[in-house]
XYZ file of C-alpha atoms in Angstrom:
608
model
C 135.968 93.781 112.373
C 132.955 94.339 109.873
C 132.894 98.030 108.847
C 129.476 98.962 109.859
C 127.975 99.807 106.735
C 128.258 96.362 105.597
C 126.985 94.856 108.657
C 123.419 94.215 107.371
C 124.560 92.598 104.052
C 126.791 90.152 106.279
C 124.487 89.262 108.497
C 121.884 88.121 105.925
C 124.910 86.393 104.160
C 125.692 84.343 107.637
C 121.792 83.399 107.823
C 122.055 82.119 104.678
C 125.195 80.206 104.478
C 124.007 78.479 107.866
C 120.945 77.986 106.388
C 123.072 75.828 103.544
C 124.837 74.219 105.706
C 122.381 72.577 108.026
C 120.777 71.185 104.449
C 124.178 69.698 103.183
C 125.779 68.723 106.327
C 125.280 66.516 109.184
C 127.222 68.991 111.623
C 125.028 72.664 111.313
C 126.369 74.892 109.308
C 129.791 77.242 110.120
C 127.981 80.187 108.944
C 129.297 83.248 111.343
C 132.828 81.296 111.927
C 133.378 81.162 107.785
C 131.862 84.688 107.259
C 134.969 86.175 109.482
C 137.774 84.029 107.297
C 137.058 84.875 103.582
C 140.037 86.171 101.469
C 139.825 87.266 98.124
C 141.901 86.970 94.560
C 139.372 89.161 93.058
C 141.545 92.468 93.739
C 143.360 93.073 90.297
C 141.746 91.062 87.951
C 139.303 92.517 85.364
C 136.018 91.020 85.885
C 134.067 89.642 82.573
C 131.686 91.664 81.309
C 129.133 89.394 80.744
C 130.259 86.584 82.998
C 130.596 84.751 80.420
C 131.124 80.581 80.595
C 134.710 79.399 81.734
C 134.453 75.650 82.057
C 136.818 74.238 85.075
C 139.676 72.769 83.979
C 143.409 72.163 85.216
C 146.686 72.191 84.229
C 149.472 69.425 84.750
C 150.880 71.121 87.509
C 147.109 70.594 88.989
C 146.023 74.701 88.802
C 142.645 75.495 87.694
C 143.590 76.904 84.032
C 139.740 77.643 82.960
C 136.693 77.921 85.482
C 133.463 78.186 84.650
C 131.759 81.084 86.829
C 130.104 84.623 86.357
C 132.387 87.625 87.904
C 134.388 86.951 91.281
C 136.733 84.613 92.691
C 135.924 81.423 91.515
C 136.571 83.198 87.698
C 139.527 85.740 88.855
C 141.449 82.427 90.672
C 141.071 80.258 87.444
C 142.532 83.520 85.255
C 144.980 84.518 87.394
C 146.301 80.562 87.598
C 146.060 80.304 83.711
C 147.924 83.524 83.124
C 150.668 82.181 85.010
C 150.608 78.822 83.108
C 149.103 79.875 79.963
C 151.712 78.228 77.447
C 154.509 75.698 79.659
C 157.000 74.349 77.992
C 156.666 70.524 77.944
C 159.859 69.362 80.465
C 161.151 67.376 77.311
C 161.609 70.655 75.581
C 163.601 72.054 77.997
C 166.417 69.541 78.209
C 169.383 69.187 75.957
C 171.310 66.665 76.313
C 175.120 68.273 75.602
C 178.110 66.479 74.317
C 180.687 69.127 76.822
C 179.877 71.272 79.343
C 179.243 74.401 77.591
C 176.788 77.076 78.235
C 173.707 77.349 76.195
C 170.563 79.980 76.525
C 167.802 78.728 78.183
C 163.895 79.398 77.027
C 163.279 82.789 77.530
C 159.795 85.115 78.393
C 158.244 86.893 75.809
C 158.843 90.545 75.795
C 157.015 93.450 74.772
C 158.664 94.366 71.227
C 160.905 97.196 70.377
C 160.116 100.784 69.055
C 159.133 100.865 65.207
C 162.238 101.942 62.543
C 161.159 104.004 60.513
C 162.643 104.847 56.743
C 166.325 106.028 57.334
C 168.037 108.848 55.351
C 171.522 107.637 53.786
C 174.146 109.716 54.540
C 177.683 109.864 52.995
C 180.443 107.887 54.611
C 181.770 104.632 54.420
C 181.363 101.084 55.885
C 183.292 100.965 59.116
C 186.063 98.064 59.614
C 184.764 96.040 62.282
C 186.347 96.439 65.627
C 185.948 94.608 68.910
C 182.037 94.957 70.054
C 182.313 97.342 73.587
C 180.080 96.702 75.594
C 178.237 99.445 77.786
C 179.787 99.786 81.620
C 177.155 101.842 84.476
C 178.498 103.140 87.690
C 176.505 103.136 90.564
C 177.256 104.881 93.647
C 177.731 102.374 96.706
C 176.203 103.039 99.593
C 175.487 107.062 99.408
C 175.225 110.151 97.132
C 178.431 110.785 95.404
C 179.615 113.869 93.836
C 180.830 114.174 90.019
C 183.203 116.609 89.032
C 183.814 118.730 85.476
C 186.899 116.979 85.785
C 189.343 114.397 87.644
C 190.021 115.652 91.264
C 188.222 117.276 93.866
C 189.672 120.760 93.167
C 187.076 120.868 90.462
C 183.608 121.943 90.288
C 181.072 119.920 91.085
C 178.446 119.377 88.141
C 175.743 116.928 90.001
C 175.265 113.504 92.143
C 174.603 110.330 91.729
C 172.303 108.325 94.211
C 172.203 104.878 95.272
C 169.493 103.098 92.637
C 170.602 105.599 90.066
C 173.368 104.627 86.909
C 175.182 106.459 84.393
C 177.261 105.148 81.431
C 181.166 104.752 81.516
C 182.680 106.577 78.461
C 186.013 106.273 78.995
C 189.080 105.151 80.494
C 189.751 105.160 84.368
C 192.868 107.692 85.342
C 195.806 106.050 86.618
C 194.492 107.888 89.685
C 191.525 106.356 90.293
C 188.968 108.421 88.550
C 186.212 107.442 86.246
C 184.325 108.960 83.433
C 180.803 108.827 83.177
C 178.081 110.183 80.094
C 176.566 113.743 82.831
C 174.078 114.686 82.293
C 172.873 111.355 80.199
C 172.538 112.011 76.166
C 174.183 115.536 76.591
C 177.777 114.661 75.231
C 178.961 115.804 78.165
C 181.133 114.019 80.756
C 182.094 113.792 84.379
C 184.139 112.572 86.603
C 183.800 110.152 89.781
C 186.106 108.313 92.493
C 186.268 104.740 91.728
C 186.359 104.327 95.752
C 182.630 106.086 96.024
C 181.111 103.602 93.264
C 180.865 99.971 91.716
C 181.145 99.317 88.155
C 178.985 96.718 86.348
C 179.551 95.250 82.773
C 176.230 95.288 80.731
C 177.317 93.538 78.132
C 179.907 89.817 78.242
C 182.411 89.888 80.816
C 184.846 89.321 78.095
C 185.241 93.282 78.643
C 187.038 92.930 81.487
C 184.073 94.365 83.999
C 182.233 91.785 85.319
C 179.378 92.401 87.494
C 180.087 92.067 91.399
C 180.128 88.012 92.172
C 177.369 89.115 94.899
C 174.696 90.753 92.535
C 173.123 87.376 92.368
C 172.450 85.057 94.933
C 170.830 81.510 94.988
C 169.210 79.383 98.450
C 167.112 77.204 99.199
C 167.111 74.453 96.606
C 163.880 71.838 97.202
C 161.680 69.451 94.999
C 158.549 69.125 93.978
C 156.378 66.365 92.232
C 159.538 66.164 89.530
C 160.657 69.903 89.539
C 164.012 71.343 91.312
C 162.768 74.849 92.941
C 165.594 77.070 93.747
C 165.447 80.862 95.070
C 167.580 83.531 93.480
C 167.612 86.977 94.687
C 169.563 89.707 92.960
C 170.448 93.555 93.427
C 168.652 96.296 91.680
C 170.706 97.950 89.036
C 168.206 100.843 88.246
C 164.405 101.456 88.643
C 163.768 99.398 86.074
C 161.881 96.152 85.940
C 164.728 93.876 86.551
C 164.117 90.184 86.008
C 165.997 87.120 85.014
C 166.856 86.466 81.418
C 169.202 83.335 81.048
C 169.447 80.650 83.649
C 170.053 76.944 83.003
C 170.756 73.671 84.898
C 173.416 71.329 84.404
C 173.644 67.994 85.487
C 173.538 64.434 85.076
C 171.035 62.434 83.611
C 172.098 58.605 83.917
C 175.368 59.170 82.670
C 174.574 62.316 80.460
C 175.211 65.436 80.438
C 172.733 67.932 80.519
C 171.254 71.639 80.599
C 167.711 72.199 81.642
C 166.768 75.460 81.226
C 163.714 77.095 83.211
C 160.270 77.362 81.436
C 159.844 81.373 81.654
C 155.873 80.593 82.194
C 156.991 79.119 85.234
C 158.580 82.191 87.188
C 157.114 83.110 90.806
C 157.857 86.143 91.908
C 158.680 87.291 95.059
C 159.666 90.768 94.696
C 159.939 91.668 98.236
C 161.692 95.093 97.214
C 160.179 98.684 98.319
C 159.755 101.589 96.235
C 159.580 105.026 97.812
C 157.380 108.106 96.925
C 159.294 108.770 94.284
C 159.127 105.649 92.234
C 162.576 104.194 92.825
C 163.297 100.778 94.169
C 165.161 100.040 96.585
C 166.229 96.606 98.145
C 166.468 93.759 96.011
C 163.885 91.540 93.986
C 163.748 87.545 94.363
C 162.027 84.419 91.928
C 161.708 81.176 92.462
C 163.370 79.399 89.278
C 161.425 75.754 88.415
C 163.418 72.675 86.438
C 162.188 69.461 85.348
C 163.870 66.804 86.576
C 163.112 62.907 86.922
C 164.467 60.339 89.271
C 167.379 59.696 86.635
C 168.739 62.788 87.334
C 172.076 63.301 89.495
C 171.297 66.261 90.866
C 174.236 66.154 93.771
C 176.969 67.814 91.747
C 174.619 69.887 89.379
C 175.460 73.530 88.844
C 173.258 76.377 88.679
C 174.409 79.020 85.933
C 172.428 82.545 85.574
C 173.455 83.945 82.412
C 172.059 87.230 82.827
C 169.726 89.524 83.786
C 167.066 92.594 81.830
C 165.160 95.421 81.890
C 163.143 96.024 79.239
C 162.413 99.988 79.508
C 158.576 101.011 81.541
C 156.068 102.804 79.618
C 157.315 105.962 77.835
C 160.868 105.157 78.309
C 161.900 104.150 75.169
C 163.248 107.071 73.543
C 165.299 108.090 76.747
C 166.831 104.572 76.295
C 167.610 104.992 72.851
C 169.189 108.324 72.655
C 170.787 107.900 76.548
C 172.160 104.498 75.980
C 171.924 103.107 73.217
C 173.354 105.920 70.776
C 176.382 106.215 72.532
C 177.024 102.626 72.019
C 176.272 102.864 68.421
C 179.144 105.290 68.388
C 181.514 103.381 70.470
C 181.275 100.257 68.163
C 182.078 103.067 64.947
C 178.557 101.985 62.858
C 178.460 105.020 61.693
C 174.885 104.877 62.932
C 172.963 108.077 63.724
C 169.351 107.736 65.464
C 166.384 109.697 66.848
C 163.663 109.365 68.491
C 159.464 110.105 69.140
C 157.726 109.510 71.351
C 154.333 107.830 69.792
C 150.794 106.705 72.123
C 150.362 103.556 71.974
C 153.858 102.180 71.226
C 157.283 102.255 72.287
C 158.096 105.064 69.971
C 159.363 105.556 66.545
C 163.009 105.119 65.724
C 164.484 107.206 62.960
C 168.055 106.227 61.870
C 169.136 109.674 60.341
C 172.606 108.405 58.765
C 174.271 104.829 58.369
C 177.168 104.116 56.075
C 176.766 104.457 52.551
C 175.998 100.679 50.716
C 174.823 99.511 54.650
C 171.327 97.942 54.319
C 168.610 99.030 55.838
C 167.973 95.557 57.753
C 171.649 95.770 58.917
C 171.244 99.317 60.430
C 168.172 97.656 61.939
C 170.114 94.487 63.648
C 172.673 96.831 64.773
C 170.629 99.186 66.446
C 168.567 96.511 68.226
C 171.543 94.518 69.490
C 172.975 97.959 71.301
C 169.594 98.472 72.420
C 169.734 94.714 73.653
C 173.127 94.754 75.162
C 172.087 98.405 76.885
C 169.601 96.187 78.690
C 170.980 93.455 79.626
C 173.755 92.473 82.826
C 175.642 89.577 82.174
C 177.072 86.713 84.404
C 177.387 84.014 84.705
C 176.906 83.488 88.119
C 177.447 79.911 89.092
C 175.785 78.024 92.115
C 177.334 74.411 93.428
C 174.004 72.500 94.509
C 175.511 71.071 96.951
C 177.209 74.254 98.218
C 173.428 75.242 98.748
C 172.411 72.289 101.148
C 173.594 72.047 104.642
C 176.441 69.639 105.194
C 175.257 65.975 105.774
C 171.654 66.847 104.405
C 169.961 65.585 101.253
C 168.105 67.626 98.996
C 164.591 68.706 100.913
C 161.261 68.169 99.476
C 159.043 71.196 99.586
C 155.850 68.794 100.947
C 158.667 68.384 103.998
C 159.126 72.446 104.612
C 155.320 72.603 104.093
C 153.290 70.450 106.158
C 150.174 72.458 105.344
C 150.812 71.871 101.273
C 151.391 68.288 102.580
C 147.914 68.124 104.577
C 146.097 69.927 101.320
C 147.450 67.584 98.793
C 146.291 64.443 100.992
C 142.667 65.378 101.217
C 143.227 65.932 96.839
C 143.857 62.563 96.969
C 141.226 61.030 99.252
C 138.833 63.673 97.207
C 140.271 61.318 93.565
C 140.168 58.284 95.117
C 136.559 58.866 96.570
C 134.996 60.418 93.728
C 136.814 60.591 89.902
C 136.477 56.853 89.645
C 134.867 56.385 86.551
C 132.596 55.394 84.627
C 129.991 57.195 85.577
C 128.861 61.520 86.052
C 129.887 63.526 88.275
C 127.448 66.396 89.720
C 128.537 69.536 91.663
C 125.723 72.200 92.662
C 127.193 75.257 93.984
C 125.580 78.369 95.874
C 127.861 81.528 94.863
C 127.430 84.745 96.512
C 129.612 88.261 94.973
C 130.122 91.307 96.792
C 128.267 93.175 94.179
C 126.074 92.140 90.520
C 127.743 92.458 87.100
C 127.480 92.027 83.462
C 124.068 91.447 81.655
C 122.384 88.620 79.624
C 121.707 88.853 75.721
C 118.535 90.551 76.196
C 119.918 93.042 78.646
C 118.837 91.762 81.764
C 121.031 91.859 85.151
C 123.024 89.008 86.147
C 122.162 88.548 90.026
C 125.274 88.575 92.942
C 123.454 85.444 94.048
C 122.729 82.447 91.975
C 123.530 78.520 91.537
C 125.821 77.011 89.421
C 125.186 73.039 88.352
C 127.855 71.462 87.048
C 127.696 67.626 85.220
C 130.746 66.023 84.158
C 130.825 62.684 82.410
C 134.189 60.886 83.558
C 135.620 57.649 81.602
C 137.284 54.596 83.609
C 140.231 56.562 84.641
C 138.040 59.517 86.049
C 139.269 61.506 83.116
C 136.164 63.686 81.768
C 134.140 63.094 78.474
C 132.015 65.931 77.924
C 129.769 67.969 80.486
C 126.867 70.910 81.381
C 127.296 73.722 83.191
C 124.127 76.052 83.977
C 123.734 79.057 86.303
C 120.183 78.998 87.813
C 118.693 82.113 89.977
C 117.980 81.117 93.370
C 114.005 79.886 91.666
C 115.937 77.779 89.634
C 115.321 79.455 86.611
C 118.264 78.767 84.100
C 120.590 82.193 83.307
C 123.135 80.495 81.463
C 123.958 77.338 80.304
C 127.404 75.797 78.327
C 127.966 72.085 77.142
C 131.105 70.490 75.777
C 131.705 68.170 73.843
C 133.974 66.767 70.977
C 136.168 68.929 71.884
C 134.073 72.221 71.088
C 132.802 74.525 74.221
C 129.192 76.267 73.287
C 127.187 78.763 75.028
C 124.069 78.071 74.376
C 123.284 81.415 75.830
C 125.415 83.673 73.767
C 125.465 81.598 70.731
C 129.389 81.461 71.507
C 131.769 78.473 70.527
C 135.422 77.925 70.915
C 137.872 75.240 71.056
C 138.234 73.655 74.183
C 141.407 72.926 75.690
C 142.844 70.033 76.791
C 140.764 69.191 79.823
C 142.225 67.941 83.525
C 139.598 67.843 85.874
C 141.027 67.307 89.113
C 141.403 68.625 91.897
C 138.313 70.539 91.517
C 138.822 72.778 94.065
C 138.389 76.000 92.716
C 141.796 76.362 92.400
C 142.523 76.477 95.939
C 145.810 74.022 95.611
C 147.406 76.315 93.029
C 146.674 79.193 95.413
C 148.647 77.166 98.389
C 151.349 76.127 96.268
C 152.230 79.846 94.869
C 151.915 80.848 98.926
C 154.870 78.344 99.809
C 156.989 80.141 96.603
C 155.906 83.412 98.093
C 155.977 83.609 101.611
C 151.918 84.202 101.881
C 151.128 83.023 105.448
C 149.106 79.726 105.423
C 147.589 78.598 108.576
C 145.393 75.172 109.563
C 142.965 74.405 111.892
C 139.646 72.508 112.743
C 136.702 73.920 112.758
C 133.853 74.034 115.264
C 130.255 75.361 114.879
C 128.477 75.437 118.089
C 130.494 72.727 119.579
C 130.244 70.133 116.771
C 133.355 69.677 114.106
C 132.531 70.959 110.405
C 135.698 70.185 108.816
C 139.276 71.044 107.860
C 139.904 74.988 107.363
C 142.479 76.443 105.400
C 143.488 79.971 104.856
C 146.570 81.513 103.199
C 146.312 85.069 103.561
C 148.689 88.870 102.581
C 148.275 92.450 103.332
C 145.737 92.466 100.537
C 143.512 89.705 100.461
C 142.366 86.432 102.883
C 141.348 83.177 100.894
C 139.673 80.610 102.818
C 138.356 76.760 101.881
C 136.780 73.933 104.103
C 137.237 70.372 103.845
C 135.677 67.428 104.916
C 138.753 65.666 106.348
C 137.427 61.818 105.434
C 136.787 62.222 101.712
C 138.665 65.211 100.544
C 135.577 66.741 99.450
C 135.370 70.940 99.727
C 132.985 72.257 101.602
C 133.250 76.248 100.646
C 135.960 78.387 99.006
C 135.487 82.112 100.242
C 137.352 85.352 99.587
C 137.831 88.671 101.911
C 139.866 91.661 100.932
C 141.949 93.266 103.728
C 141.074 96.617 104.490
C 142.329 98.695 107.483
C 139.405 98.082 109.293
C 139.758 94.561 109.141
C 137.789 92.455 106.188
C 135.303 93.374 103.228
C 133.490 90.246 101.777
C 134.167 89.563 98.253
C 132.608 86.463 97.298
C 131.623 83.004 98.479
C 131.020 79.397 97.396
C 129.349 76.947 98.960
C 129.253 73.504 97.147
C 125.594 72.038 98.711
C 126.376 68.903 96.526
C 129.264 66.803 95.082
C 127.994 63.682 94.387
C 128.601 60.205 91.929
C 125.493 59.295 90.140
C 125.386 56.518 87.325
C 123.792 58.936 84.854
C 122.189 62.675 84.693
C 118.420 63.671 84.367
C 117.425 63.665 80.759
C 116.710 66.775 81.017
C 120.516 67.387 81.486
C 121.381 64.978 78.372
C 118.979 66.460 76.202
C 121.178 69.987 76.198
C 123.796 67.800 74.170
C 121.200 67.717 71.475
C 120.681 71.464 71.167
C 121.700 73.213 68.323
């Protein structure tokens, strides 16, 4: 259902996207079918302000990494794609070939840094004697709210609850009767007491404390390849509201007759998250990722273990000082540093640490390491947790491929194929012309004048022998043809001829071309976005192949001509409650081979 203020701006949108299609295609165009079956990726990306020039590129995994477009999908699709391959890890540099068994840490993501030390003031005292490192312990209620007592035993008064998704540190030593102490309220000095029946206990720092974390708090399923990676699930419990995600997890097996670990490439991670949170904020449920390995056809992969080393929570916005003085001071004490801190809040940043007293003779950078591995190890939940692959597949099975759980992912990447083998055989140029059509206008030229929602984008690429591409125009022309924009690239340099702009340009994988569209199916199969196919008919004659992979959210939708491979539109709606709100549409009009450009097209390679 169309919500009725937008039915005029539809309808002219279906008279013109028929109109297109009875120009570029022998069956009429698809117009009113396609109008009702756009989706949209435009929904949380920032939009450029000036729509500036993104050329299309991929990555090796065969995502769009840079597109070339104004505001809209066929930008927000390329940047959403390269954010979630900006910087992979080359497979090579994820394998190490080990001499024994033995666990190592795998690549990790790149986290948001620590508050700021400031200047400490030296206080009297000396040096501790190093002790064995504790390591901090958090209880967490069960199933429901528990009560905590001023002291062990029910006859006591009750001081406060704890509530499933909630935690507080262990400071002590469990009674012979069962109950344990816990930091209540948190950072008061204070303590109370709980029944180790009501609650679970979970080791935050190496299980060589003696509490290791419940051998259920993470599970792994479904292992499956892919084009020469090993994609396993692994879902794991929440131990707080924060942002829980997996820190260490590594692969070992065989390769010839090697050992191995292959750790995962952090860049890499799908989420799935299906956790809920309520109105308060707190999760509830568990979150799950999709973990990707490299592996090649030497590997033995029938006997290879899965190891998760551990999990983290780095601390939300404007949690950092509760943290600190909550969790991490008390474990400063535990360990006897001597180590006394504070903490302010500051805008901007995580906060600003002040270590009022160390030892006397302990440097400053010590202090430092000391307090950042408690605040480390007060964020952190350690394994290992260790998966059998073969425990994973069903008995008498092989390993799956994910092409054989996805027949639609199978069906796409066929018509990427026909689409290479049709038309990136080089030598020669390659020329796209696309008809683009936004929800709404945005950004301005140099001399201040409105970008249109409606325009043309022309796209040359020069390819070598393998189809590989040399250098290339892109120009955005109004609907008169008159140029907006134009970018060329070339020895490895990308200029905007419009904004006087230049930067380096990327290595550059053409294929598949599509706008994206594959990396957008591929994530759906990691994320349980529903993907449908099916042929479609305008007016009794067959236009092509449609795909559509659709959420609560948004609705993407592409055509394909079923013989070549070659796309025939990419179009976005956003779900509303009302049913769906046009964001954006492309319609390619032509995707062609030629044996060489206009000269009018060559002669921007000249410009200065």
């Amino acid at each position: 259902m169309i919500p009725e203020e937008d039915a005029e701006r539809y309808s002219e949108i279906e008279r013109q996207l028929a109109r297109l299609y009875r120009s570029v295609s022998p069956q009429p165009g698809f117009a009113q079918r396609l109008e009702h079956r756009l989706e949209g990726q435009a929904r949380r990306m920032g939009m450029n302000p000036k729509r500036r020039f993104h050329l299309w590129s991929e990555t090796l995994r065969g995502a769009a990494k840079w597109v070339w477009a104004a505001a809209g999908i066929a930008l927000l699709a390329a940047v959403i794609v390269f954010a979630m391959s900006l910087l992979p890890q080359p497979p090579s540099a994820l394998i190490r070939v080990i001499a024994t068994q033995q666990t190592t840490q795998a690549p990790t993501s790149t986290q948001t840094a620590a508050p700021t030390f400031t200047q400490p003031v030296e206080m009297g005292g000396t040096q501790p004697t190093p002790t064995p490192t504790p390591y901090p312990v958090y209880v967490l209620a069960k199933q429901n709210t528990v009560k905590l007592y001023a002291a062990p035993g029910t006859d006591y008064a009750v001081v406060g609850t704890l509530s499933p998704g909630e935690k507080l540190l262990m400071n002590g030593k469990v009674t012979e009767k069962g109950w344990v102490p816990v930091a209540y309220p948190p950072g008061s000095g204070k303590t109370a007491w709980v029944w180790i029946e009501t609650v679970i206990t979970l080791d935050a720092g190496d299980a060589q404390n003696g509490v290791p974390a419940p051998a259920d708090w993470v599970r792994a399923s479904n292992p499956r390849l892919d084009e020469g990676k090993l994609l396993i699930d692994v879902c794991f419990n929440l131990l707080d509201n924060g942002d829980w995600m997996i820190r260490e997890a590594i692969l070992r097996a065989n390769q010839g007759n090697e050992p191995v670990e292959i750790g995962y490439d952090a860049a890499t991670l799908i989420s799935l998250r299906p956790f809920t949170t309520d109105s308060e904020g707190v999760h509830h449920g568990e979150r799950c990722d999709v973990l990707e390995f490299p592996v090649g056809a030497d590997f033995a992969l029938e006997n290879a273990t899965l190891v998760v080393g551990s999990l983290e929570a780095f601390p939300r916005e404007g949690q950092d000082c509760e943290l600190y003085l909550t969790s991490v001071q008390p474990l400063l004490t535990a360990r006897d540093t001597g180590i006394l801190i504070s903490c302010e809040s500051q805008p901007h940043s995580g906060g600003l640490i002040n270590v009022i007293a160390k030892p006397q003779g302990m440097p400053l950078d010590q202090a430092q390491a000391l307090v950042h591995q408690a605040f480390l190890d007060s964020i952190t939940l350690k394994g290992p947790w260790k998966f059998e692959l073969g425990s994973l597949i069903p008995e008498d099975s092989s390993l799956p491929s994910l092409e054989s759980q996805q027949s639609i992912l199978a069906a796409l990447r066929e018509l990427n194929r026909r689409r290479s083998l049709t038309y990136f055989q080089g030598p020669g140029w390659l020329h796209m012309l696309t008809r683009e059509m936004y929800k709404e206008s945005g950004g301005t030229l140099p001399d201040g004048t409105p970008l249109p929602a409606e325009y043309r984008m022309d796209f040359w690429y020069e390819l070598d022998a393998q189809g590989k591409g040399l250098r290339w125009v892109v120009r955005q022309l109004d609907m008169a043809g008159k140029e907006l924009q134009i970018a060329i690239t070339q020895y490895g340099l990308t200029r905007n001829l419009t904004f006087q702009e230049t930067r380096v340009q990327e290595v550059f994988y053409l294929q598949p071309l599509d706008f994206g569209f594959s990396d957008l199916a591929l994530s759906a199969t990691k994320t349980n976005k529903k993907m449908t196919q099916q042929p479609l008919y305008f007016e009794g004659q067959y236009v092509g192949e449609q795909f559509i992979i659709e959420d609560d959210e948004v609705r993407w939708e592409s055509v394909f001509d079923p013989q070549t491979g070659r796309q025939i539109s990419f179009s976005t709606w956003e779900v509303i409650p009302e049913g769906l709100r046009f964001v954006s549409s492309v319609v390619i009009e032509a995707f062609e081979n030629l044996p060489s450009p206009p000269a009018e097209i060559l002669a921007y390679f000249e410009r200065k």
